[in-house]
Short mmCIF file of C-alpha atoms in Angstrom, two decimals:
data_model
loop_
_atom_site.label_atom_id
_atom_site.label_comp_id
_atom_site.label_asym_id
_atom_site.label_seq_id
_atom_site.Cartn_x
_atom_site.Cartn_y
_atom_site.Cartn_z
CA MET P 1 -23.62 17.55 -24.53
CA CYS P 2 -22.94 15.88 -21.21
CA SER P 3 -24.99 17.18 -18.25
CA SER P 4 -23.10 15.16 -15.62
CA ASP P 5 -20.37 16.54 -13.38
CA LEU P 6 -16.94 16.32 -15.02
CA LEU P 7 -13.91 15.94 -12.75
CA SER P 8 -10.12 15.60 -12.81
CA PRO P 9 -9.32 17.24 -16.17
CA SER P 10 -5.89 16.51 -17.64
CA TRP P 11 -4.51 18.24 -20.75
CA SER P 12 -2.52 16.37 -23.35
CA PRO P 13 0.95 17.90 -23.78
CA ASP P 14 0.02 19.46 -27.15
CA GLY P 15 -3.27 20.86 -25.82
CA SER P 16 -5.38 18.97 -28.37
CA GLN P 17 -7.12 16.56 -25.95
CA LEU P 18 -8.58 16.42 -22.48
CA ALA P 19 -8.95 13.34 -20.31
CA TYR P 20 -11.51 13.59 -17.51
CA VAL P 21 -13.90 11.66 -15.28
CA SER P 22 -17.66 11.62 -15.78
CA PHE P 23 -20.45 9.98 -13.76
CA GLU P 24 -23.06 10.12 -16.53
CA ASP P 25 -23.50 6.32 -16.54
CA LYS P 26 -24.07 6.19 -12.76
CA ASN P 27 -20.49 5.16 -12.12
CA SER P 28 -17.19 6.87 -12.75
CA ALA P 29 -15.65 6.47 -16.19
CA ILE P 30 -12.69 8.11 -17.90
CA TYR P 31 -13.26 9.92 -21.18
CA LEU P 32 -10.94 11.33 -23.82
CA GLN P 33 -12.15 14.39 -25.73
CA ASN P 34 -10.81 16.21 -28.76
CA VAL P 35 -10.77 19.90 -27.80
CA ARG P 36 -11.27 21.25 -31.32
CA SER P 37 -13.95 18.89 -32.63
CA GLY P 38 -15.67 18.07 -29.35
CA GLU P 39 -15.63 14.37 -30.19
CA ARG P 40 -15.14 12.18 -27.16
CA GLU P 41 -14.70 8.53 -26.27
CA ARG P 42 -15.18 6.55 -23.09
CA ILE P 43 -11.87 4.76 -22.72
CA ILE P 44 -11.93 3.27 -19.20
CA SER P 45 -15.01 2.12 -17.31
CA GLY P 46 -16.28 -0.78 -15.25
CA ASP P 47 -17.18 -1.52 -11.66
CA GLY P 48 -15.40 0.35 -8.92
CA ILE P 49 -13.31 3.50 -9.10
CA ASN P 50 -12.12 4.91 -12.44
CA SER P 51 -10.47 8.22 -11.70
CA SER P 52 -7.54 10.66 -11.70
CA PRO P 53 -6.31 10.49 -15.32
CA ALA P 54 -2.94 12.14 -15.97
CA PHE P 55 -1.29 12.42 -19.38
CA SER P 56 2.30 11.26 -19.76
CA PRO P 57 4.82 13.80 -21.09
CA ASP P 58 4.87 12.04 -24.47
CA GLY P 59 1.06 12.12 -24.71
CA GLN P 60 0.87 8.38 -25.39
CA ARG P 61 -0.24 7.12 -21.97
CA LEU P 62 -2.47 7.95 -19.04
CA ALA P 63 -1.74 7.23 -15.40
CA VAL P 64 -5.06 6.44 -13.71
CA THR P 65 -6.56 5.20 -10.44
CA LEU P 66 -8.66 2.03 -10.68
CA SER P 67 -10.08 -0.37 -8.09
CA ARG P 68 -10.24 -3.53 -10.16
CA ASP P 69 -9.74 -5.80 -7.13
CA GLY P 70 -11.30 -3.56 -4.48
CA ASP P 71 -8.26 -1.45 -3.57
CA PRO P 72 -7.59 1.80 -5.45
CA GLU P 73 -4.29 1.30 -7.29
CA ILE P 74 -2.24 3.17 -9.89
CA TYR P 75 -2.29 1.86 -13.46
CA ILE P 76 -0.88 3.05 -16.77
CA TYR P 77 -3.17 2.95 -19.80
CA SER P 78 -1.68 2.96 -23.30
CA LEU P 79 -3.69 5.13 -25.69
CA ARG P 80 -2.21 3.20 -28.61
CA SER P 81 -2.57 -0.43 -27.54
CA ARG P 82 -5.38 0.09 -24.98
CA ASP P 83 -3.43 -2.10 -22.53
CA LEU P 84 -3.44 -1.52 -18.76
CA ASP P 85 -0.31 -2.04 -16.67
CA ARG P 86 -0.67 -2.11 -12.89
CA ILE P 87 1.98 -0.06 -11.06
CA THR P 88 1.13 -0.26 -7.34
CA ARG P 89 0.14 -3.29 -5.26
CA HIS P 90 -0.81 -2.39 -1.71
CA PRO P 91 -3.97 -2.72 0.44
CA ALA P 92 -3.88 1.03 1.13
CA ILE P 93 -5.53 3.70 -1.03
CA ASP P 94 -3.20 4.76 -3.86
CA THR P 95 -4.51 7.63 -5.99
CA GLU P 96 -3.86 10.99 -7.73
CA PRO P 97 -0.88 10.00 -9.93
CA ASN P 98 1.28 12.66 -11.60
CA TRP P 99 4.14 12.11 -14.06
CA ALA P 100 7.64 13.41 -13.62
CA PRO P 101 8.51 15.63 -16.60
CA ASP P 102 11.06 13.08 -17.86
CA GLY P 103 8.36 10.37 -17.96
CA GLY P 104 10.42 7.97 -15.88
CA SER P 105 8.44 7.94 -12.64
CA LEU P 106 5.16 8.91 -10.97
CA VAL P 107 4.23 10.54 -7.71
CA PHE P 108 0.94 9.61 -6.05
CA THR P 109 -1.02 9.97 -2.83
CA SER P 110 -1.18 6.97 -0.49
CA ASP P 111 -2.29 6.34 3.09
CA ARG P 112 -0.08 3.26 3.40
CA GLY P 113 1.86 4.99 6.19
CA GLY P 114 -1.27 5.78 8.23
CA GLY P 115 -2.26 9.07 6.59
CA PRO P 116 -2.18 10.72 3.16
CA GLN P 117 1.41 11.29 1.99
CA ILE P 118 3.22 11.58 -1.33
CA TYR P 119 5.20 8.65 -2.74
CA ARG P 120 7.32 8.23 -5.84
CA VAL P 121 7.43 5.04 -7.90
CA LYS P 122 9.28 3.97 -11.04
CA LEU P 123 7.24 2.66 -13.94
CA ASP P 124 8.18 -0.93 -13.13
CA GLY P 125 6.36 -0.51 -9.81
CA THR P 126 9.32 -1.47 -7.62
CA SER P 127 9.90 -0.02 -4.16
CA PRO P 128 7.73 3.11 -3.90
CA GLN P 129 9.52 5.73 -1.81
CA ARG P 130 7.87 8.32 0.43
CA VAL P 131 8.67 11.90 -0.61
CA THR P 132 6.98 13.99 2.11
CA PHE P 133 8.89 12.98 5.23
CA ASN P 134 9.01 16.24 7.20
CA MET P 135 5.75 17.86 6.17
CA GLY P 136 3.30 16.81 8.86
CA ARG P 137 0.33 14.47 8.86
CA TYR P 138 -1.39 15.31 5.56
CA ASN P 139 -0.01 15.86 2.06
CA ALA P 140 -1.92 15.02 -1.10
CA ARG P 141 -2.55 15.88 -4.77
CA ALA P 142 1.11 16.36 -5.77
CA ARG P 143 1.91 18.12 -9.04
CA HIS P 144 5.38 18.45 -10.56
CA SER P 145 6.74 21.79 -11.65
CA PRO P 146 7.60 21.84 -15.37
CA ASP P 147 11.32 21.49 -14.62
CA GLY P 148 10.70 18.61 -12.20
CA LYS P 149 12.51 20.31 -9.32
CA LYS P 150 9.47 21.05 -7.15
CA LEU P 151 6.18 19.54 -6.08
CA ALA P 152 3.05 21.49 -5.29
CA VAL P 153 0.87 19.68 -2.74
CA VAL P 154 -2.23 20.16 -0.63
CA HIS P 155 -0.77 20.41 2.87
CA GLY P 156 -3.02 19.83 5.90
CA THR P 157 -2.51 21.62 9.22
CA ASP P 158 -4.65 22.31 12.27
CA ARG P 159 -5.75 25.53 10.54
CA GLY P 160 -6.96 23.90 7.34
CA TYR P 161 -5.65 22.78 3.97
CA HIS P 162 -3.18 24.97 2.11
CA ILE P 163 -1.01 24.89 -1.00
CA ALA P 164 2.66 24.18 -0.29
CA VAL P 165 5.67 23.76 -2.57
CA LEU P 166 8.39 21.22 -1.79
CA ASP P 167 11.89 21.63 -3.22
CA LEU P 168 12.89 18.09 -4.20
CA GLU P 169 16.61 18.84 -4.02
CA THR P 170 16.70 20.41 -0.55
CA ASN P 171 13.52 18.83 0.96
CA ILE P 172 12.56 22.32 2.14
CA TYR P 173 8.92 23.28 1.74
CA GLU P 174 7.04 26.55 1.88
CA ILE P 175 3.33 27.07 2.58
CA LEU P 176 2.02 29.57 0.03
CA THR P 177 -1.65 30.02 0.96
CA SER P 178 -3.62 30.50 4.16
CA ALA P 179 -7.36 30.08 3.52
CA ARG P 180 -9.34 27.38 5.32
CA LEU P 181 -9.61 25.14 2.26
CA ASP P 182 -7.18 25.46 -0.66
CA GLU P 183 -6.91 22.52 -3.04
CA SER P 184 -6.01 21.19 -6.50
CA PRO P 185 -2.81 23.12 -7.36
CA SER P 186 -1.74 23.35 -11.00
CA PHE P 187 1.52 24.86 -12.28
CA ALA P 188 1.69 27.36 -15.11
CA PRO P 189 3.66 26.07 -18.12
CA ASN P 190 6.59 28.36 -17.21
CA GLY P 191 6.53 27.25 -13.56
CA SER P 192 6.20 30.76 -12.13
CA MET P 193 2.57 30.60 -10.95
CA LEU P 194 0.05 28.16 -9.52
CA ILE P 195 -3.70 28.18 -9.87
CA TYR P 196 -5.86 26.42 -7.28
CA ALA P 197 -9.37 26.27 -5.86
CA THR P 198 -10.06 28.14 -2.62
CA MET P 199 -13.07 28.69 -0.40
CA GLY P 200 -14.54 32.19 -0.79
CA ALA P 201 -17.65 34.06 0.27
CA LEU P 202 -19.71 32.58 -2.57
CA GLY P 203 -18.25 29.09 -2.47
CA SER P 204 -15.20 27.61 -4.14
CA GLU P 205 -13.30 30.16 -6.26
CA LEU P 206 -10.33 30.16 -8.58
CA ALA P 207 -7.15 31.72 -7.19
CA ALA P 208 -3.53 32.11 -8.20
CA THR P 209 -0.22 32.52 -6.40
CA SER P 210 3.37 32.94 -7.50
CA THR P 211 5.57 30.01 -6.56
CA ASP P 212 7.47 32.20 -4.08
CA GLY P 213 4.19 33.20 -2.41
CA ARG P 214 4.70 36.94 -2.95
CA LEU P 215 1.90 37.49 -5.45
CA LYS P 216 -1.64 36.29 -4.73
CA GLN P 217 -4.88 36.89 -6.57
CA ARG P 218 -8.44 35.64 -6.45
CA LEU P 219 -10.10 35.21 -9.81
CA ALA P 220 -13.66 35.38 -8.56
CA LEU P 221 -15.49 36.62 -11.67
CA GLN P 222 -17.24 33.36 -12.43
CA ARG P 223 -20.48 31.42 -12.40
CA GLY P 224 -20.77 28.34 -10.25
CA GLU P 225 -18.03 26.86 -8.12
CA VAL P 226 -14.49 25.91 -9.10
CA ARG P 227 -13.29 22.34 -8.76
CA GLU P 228 -9.92 20.89 -9.80
CA PRO P 229 -8.52 23.60 -12.10
CA ALA P 230 -5.88 22.54 -14.62
CA TRP P 231 -3.55 24.99 -16.35
CA GLY P 232 -3.35 24.27 -20.07
CA PRO P 233 -0.01 23.57 -21.77
CA PHE P 234 2.04 26.19 -23.58
CA ARG P 235 1.37 25.89 -27.30
CA LYS P 236 3.98 27.20 -29.73
#
């Protein structure tokens, strides 16, 4: 059993595997673990950053953040061929990739415009486009809704960091939470709720909100602190 911190969990679409980051070998590495058997494999390692795995909708690939040449960039790793394809090429920090539900593009966080914002890029890497134009100075950790129509992001204001949802069709966003530090949003499989980590009296706690912001709940019956929650897929 691994005693190191495990970060950035990502479920495979069928719920049978988890990809995550571990620091057990003194540097970050990405592991793939079978949920039922517990068997796991280190699939991406090496000098520099190895982080932010995200399963593709078909379960055959992972989008990851690697710093092979010094700059954190987005790559796609094929679970079948074990090949790596580089998607972004920019001296800024590019990280936290997330797949569109149709598998045709990625969103990611980049500071190439002077501060953290969300960008979208096609899988051929051409012409990344900024998504968060009218949402202030800080937007990060974007996650698509299951229908692909919305993005949940960590939205920074003078009052802290909150969970916001951006409608990709209207470009209208709504701030759903109001604590000093809310982070790591994750959509429910039906798109009606989000779970996230929030700062509570005893440290970081798990919380949930409906995507219209009307229903909020803290799920504080836990041991330890919550980091980077990930809602599992719906299994038929």
